[in-house]
XYZ file of C-alpha atoms in Angstrom:
303
model
C 0.085 0.093 0.345
C 1.024 3.244 -0.783
C 0.245 6.299 1.407
C -1.353 9.360 0.149
C 0.246 12.553 0.336
C 0.039 15.002 3.597
C -2.127 17.812 3.300
C -3.020 21.038 5.455
C -6.735 21.544 6.532
C -7.665 25.307 7.621
C -9.886 24.842 10.301
C -10.022 28.612 11.086
C -7.707 31.331 9.980
C -5.211 30.707 13.021
C -5.615 27.152 13.378
C -4.739 24.295 10.944
C -4.448 20.574 10.964
C -2.135 18.574 9.014
C -3.091 14.982 8.068
C -1.121 12.246 6.676
C -3.468 9.775 5.033
C -4.266 7.389 5.746
C -3.410 6.979 9.522
C -2.188 3.885 9.532
C 0.965 2.453 11.352
C 3.429 5.716 11.929
C 1.251 7.916 10.155
C 0.010 10.175 12.385
C -1.744 13.836 12.079
C 0.020 17.062 13.734
C -1.532 20.614 13.847
C -0.511 24.510 14.404
C -2.231 27.540 16.115
C -0.588 30.861 14.988
C -1.649 34.354 15.565
C 0.683 35.694 13.012
C 3.551 36.440 15.567
C 3.460 33.113 17.404
C 3.111 29.381 16.452
C 2.166 26.507 18.534
C 2.778 23.303 16.914
C 0.983 19.932 18.049
C 2.943 16.826 17.694
C 5.510 16.185 15.064
C 6.030 13.033 12.475
C 7.939 9.636 12.611
C 11.005 10.111 10.263
C 13.206 13.425 9.337
C 11.637 13.490 5.714
C 7.955 13.616 7.502
C 8.952 16.416 9.468
C 10.531 18.434 7.016
C 7.549 18.492 4.701
C 5.429 19.266 7.781
C 7.633 22.056 8.460
C 7.207 23.238 4.838
C 3.576 23.110 5.256
C 3.779 25.588 8.326
C 6.018 27.777 6.743
C 3.963 27.787 3.126
C 0.979 29.132 5.297
C 2.910 32.142 6.061
C 3.093 31.715 9.782
C 6.878 31.710 11.613
C 8.306 28.866 12.742
C 7.079 27.260 16.193
C 7.879 28.783 19.548
C 6.012 26.303 21.206
C 5.622 22.187 20.620
C 3.276 20.291 22.479
C 3.891 16.537 22.370
C 0.352 14.623 23.100
C 2.162 11.386 23.995
C 5.610 9.263 23.544
C 5.094 7.725 20.712
C 7.821 8.058 18.124
C 5.406 8.461 14.970
C 4.351 11.975 17.299
C 7.812 12.844 18.880
C 10.645 11.648 16.573
C 10.840 14.919 14.563
C 11.184 17.004 17.807
C 14.700 17.717 17.163
C 14.098 19.428 13.995
C 12.016 22.271 15.871
C 14.254 22.936 18.974
C 15.649 24.439 20.808
C 13.430 27.440 19.107
C 10.599 25.602 20.103
C 10.096 25.254 23.757
C 8.715 21.346 23.962
C 5.836 20.908 26.606
C 4.419 17.179 27.431
C 3.034 15.695 30.878
C 5.685 14.347 32.565
C 5.036 10.992 32.173
C 5.216 11.556 28.222
C 8.903 12.892 28.891
C 10.019 10.241 30.973
C 8.757 7.366 28.312
C 10.080 9.348 25.140
C 13.593 9.509 26.821
C 13.154 5.626 28.239
C 11.971 4.165 25.021
C 14.669 5.802 22.809
C 14.135 4.771 19.234
C 11.575 2.368 20.011
C 10.604 2.540 16.560
C 13.919 1.511 14.971
C 13.381 -1.857 16.838
C 9.923 -2.431 15.317
C 10.769 -1.204 11.933
C 14.691 -1.654 11.207
C 13.860 -1.370 7.955
C 12.461 1.944 7.633
C 14.801 4.846 6.718
C 13.768 7.424 9.971
C 16.588 9.783 9.337
C 18.300 11.931 11.855
C 15.542 11.789 14.623
C 17.338 12.779 17.811
C 15.185 11.832 20.927
C 14.045 14.541 22.845
C 12.256 15.125 25.858
C 10.115 18.230 27.268
C 11.845 21.509 28.455
C 8.467 21.990 30.333
C 6.380 19.293 31.865
C 3.075 19.395 33.878
C 1.089 16.800 35.659
C -2.721 17.592 35.052
C -2.882 20.794 33.011
C -1.502 23.819 31.646
C -2.226 27.058 29.384
C -0.195 27.845 26.753
C -0.702 31.394 24.921
C -0.151 32.191 21.492
C -0.866 35.804 21.411
C -4.266 36.342 22.521
C -5.250 32.405 22.025
C -5.542 30.135 24.856
C -4.579 26.582 24.038
C -5.331 24.567 27.127
C -3.418 21.367 27.575
C -5.291 18.625 29.810
C -3.680 15.287 31.229
C -7.123 12.503 30.896
C -5.288 10.068 33.041
C -3.549 6.535 31.542
C -5.536 6.335 28.761
C -3.773 5.544 25.233
C -0.391 5.999 27.359
C 0.675 7.079 30.838
C 1.353 10.388 29.435
C -1.449 11.378 27.372
C -2.554 14.795 26.424
C -5.023 16.466 24.410
C -5.085 20.173 22.830
C -8.009 22.097 23.354
C -8.718 25.596 21.843
C -11.831 27.017 23.287
C -11.908 29.981 20.839
C -12.495 27.771 18.094
C -14.289 24.824 19.631
C -11.185 22.307 17.968
C -9.601 19.743 19.939
C -6.415 17.653 18.921
C -6.783 14.623 20.791
C -3.620 12.633 20.193
C -4.171 8.699 19.920
C -7.090 9.116 22.204
C -9.131 8.792 18.912
C -7.921 7.061 15.483
C -10.641 7.897 13.143
C -11.252 5.182 10.328
C -8.767 2.980 12.533
C -8.896 0.612 15.278
C -8.235 2.226 18.708
C -5.188 0.894 20.331
C -4.140 1.104 24.302
C -1.575 -1.548 24.663
C 0.817 1.101 26.511
C -2.404 2.703 28.551
C -5.621 1.458 30.106
C -8.975 0.606 28.706
C -11.044 1.817 31.682
C -8.864 5.146 31.336
C -9.615 4.997 27.552
C -13.394 5.688 28.542
C -12.585 8.161 30.862
C -10.930 10.152 28.370
C -13.584 9.896 25.792
C -15.643 11.342 28.436
C -13.477 14.317 29.164
C -13.319 14.944 25.715
C -17.073 15.060 25.119
C -17.591 17.420 28.013
C -15.450 19.959 26.404
C -18.296 20.640 23.807
C -15.916 20.535 20.594
C -17.269 21.137 17.117
C -13.855 19.782 15.323
C -11.972 16.921 16.340
C -8.431 16.606 15.378
C -7.711 12.980 16.263
C -4.107 11.075 16.219
C -4.852 9.640 12.740
C -7.126 9.634 10.135
C -9.234 12.127 8.888
C -10.472 15.657 10.604
C -13.893 14.589 12.339
C -16.502 15.731 14.725
C -17.464 14.636 18.211
C -19.201 11.336 16.953
C -15.755 9.780 16.880
C -15.790 9.597 20.395
C -18.976 7.507 20.523
C -17.321 4.912 17.596
C -14.324 5.075 19.536
C -16.207 4.062 22.739
C -18.276 1.065 21.398
C -14.886 -0.542 20.296
C -13.656 -0.260 23.592
C -16.816 -1.699 24.982
C -16.721 -4.405 22.532
C -13.142 -5.224 23.562
C -14.181 -5.086 27.026
C -16.874 -7.711 26.582
C -14.702 -10.164 24.632
C -12.069 -9.752 27.463
C -14.290 -10.763 30.424
C -15.507 -13.659 28.274
C -12.331 -14.931 27.368
C -10.278 -14.342 30.251
C -13.090 -16.148 32.450
C -12.805 -19.372 29.989
C -8.771 -19.418 30.379
C -8.009 -18.399 27.272
C -4.842 -16.418 26.109
C -5.394 -12.853 24.656
C -3.842 -14.541 21.337
C -6.458 -17.405 21.548
C -9.027 -15.005 22.066
C -8.150 -12.945 19.405
C -8.720 -15.882 17.106
C -11.594 -16.945 18.118
C -13.575 -13.355 18.292
C -15.826 -12.408 15.009
C -14.983 -8.524 14.809
C -18.163 -7.884 13.208
C -18.560 -4.422 12.051
C -14.608 -4.009 13.191
C -13.436 -6.346 10.793
C -13.265 -4.001 8.005
C -11.360 -1.024 10.412
C -7.281 -1.136 9.281
C -4.797 -2.421 11.923
C -7.373 -4.907 13.267
C -4.842 -6.813 14.655
C -4.511 -4.220 17.494
C -7.565 -6.588 19.246
C -4.720 -8.855 20.459
C -2.809 -6.324 22.006
C -5.899 -4.436 23.545
C -6.797 -7.602 24.746
C -3.427 -7.851 26.892
C -4.619 -4.698 28.590
C -7.618 -5.538 29.437
C -6.500 -8.767 30.989
C -3.890 -7.212 32.843
C -6.656 -4.981 34.301
C -8.900 -7.969 34.807
C -5.951 -9.331 36.843
C -5.913 -6.323 39.098
C -2.773 -4.636 37.531
C -2.262 -0.915 37.904
C -3.392 1.279 34.560
C -0.228 1.318 32.663
C 1.458 -1.336 34.224
C 1.587 -5.222 33.839
C 1.977 -5.458 30.118
C 5.131 -5.940 27.783
C 4.439 -4.092 24.620
C 6.905 -5.509 22.626
C 5.012 -9.060 23.663
C 1.681 -7.096 22.099
C 3.547 -6.510 19.226
C 4.703 -9.967 18.911
C 0.975 -11.165 19.323
C 0.032 -8.891 16.789
C 2.529 -9.793 14.325
C 1.348 -13.374 14.791
C -2.083 -12.602 13.846
C -0.944 -10.527 10.887
C 0.573 -13.840 9.220
C 3.691 -14.076 11.284
C 5.008 -10.698 10.008
C 5.247 -7.403 11.960
C 2.914 -4.696 10.798
C 3.995 -2.461 7.577
C 5.422 1.005 8.875
C 4.042 3.390 6.455
C 6.269 6.327 7.150
């Protein structure tokens, strides 16, 4: 499969989404907010080449280079490009995002060693928070909010009240399969409730096309489906891999990245076993299981 070309969506005169189709493995979204003097960037990209294209897209809109950069979580598709924008930009993230980014290092290289990631030095945040913070882009307020352990242990979403726009990071995969191997099933549901409460009109997901709040309902239905499968399979003594192979995905069979079911089941099992959210699961074991579902081969990195 060949990915489509990235494109920029003007959501308002001062807010843009940067979308990388089709939103599959390592094809994330970014976005930027600018008053013409100061620019805030939300997330970067997985490779040097894609980060340079993102930088060029910002320049093409005639706004200044970012002075603020938010990472919504630590995964490399959202953070590998940090170094390109630093130190000109101050990098902001949840404290756990910084910790995990530095601890994980170039983790995508381990999963996809054949991918040309280019020069992507690992950079942790200059400024961290534990609950929420507000960034000021001139007169524009950008609220950066940690919903608790959800997709990962250090997620944030970026809420722009003046435009009713929210950048969700990977709390939402629009048109793809949700993924919470490194976070929490129950925490993901709580995060969706927080997103609903904002009253957003426009939703920029971590992957997939720009959408609206109906995306929260679609994500919740899938997560509750996983919870139901996990409860029954765990009680029956099945392993997550056995459970995934026996599960009829129904309406979710058509979603890309459907192999994520087995990884999500690993997380659900850990919670059923009483492990704290974000703990009790080996991420690489989850990827090994997904590769088994994927015909014995690691999923394709499309970056």
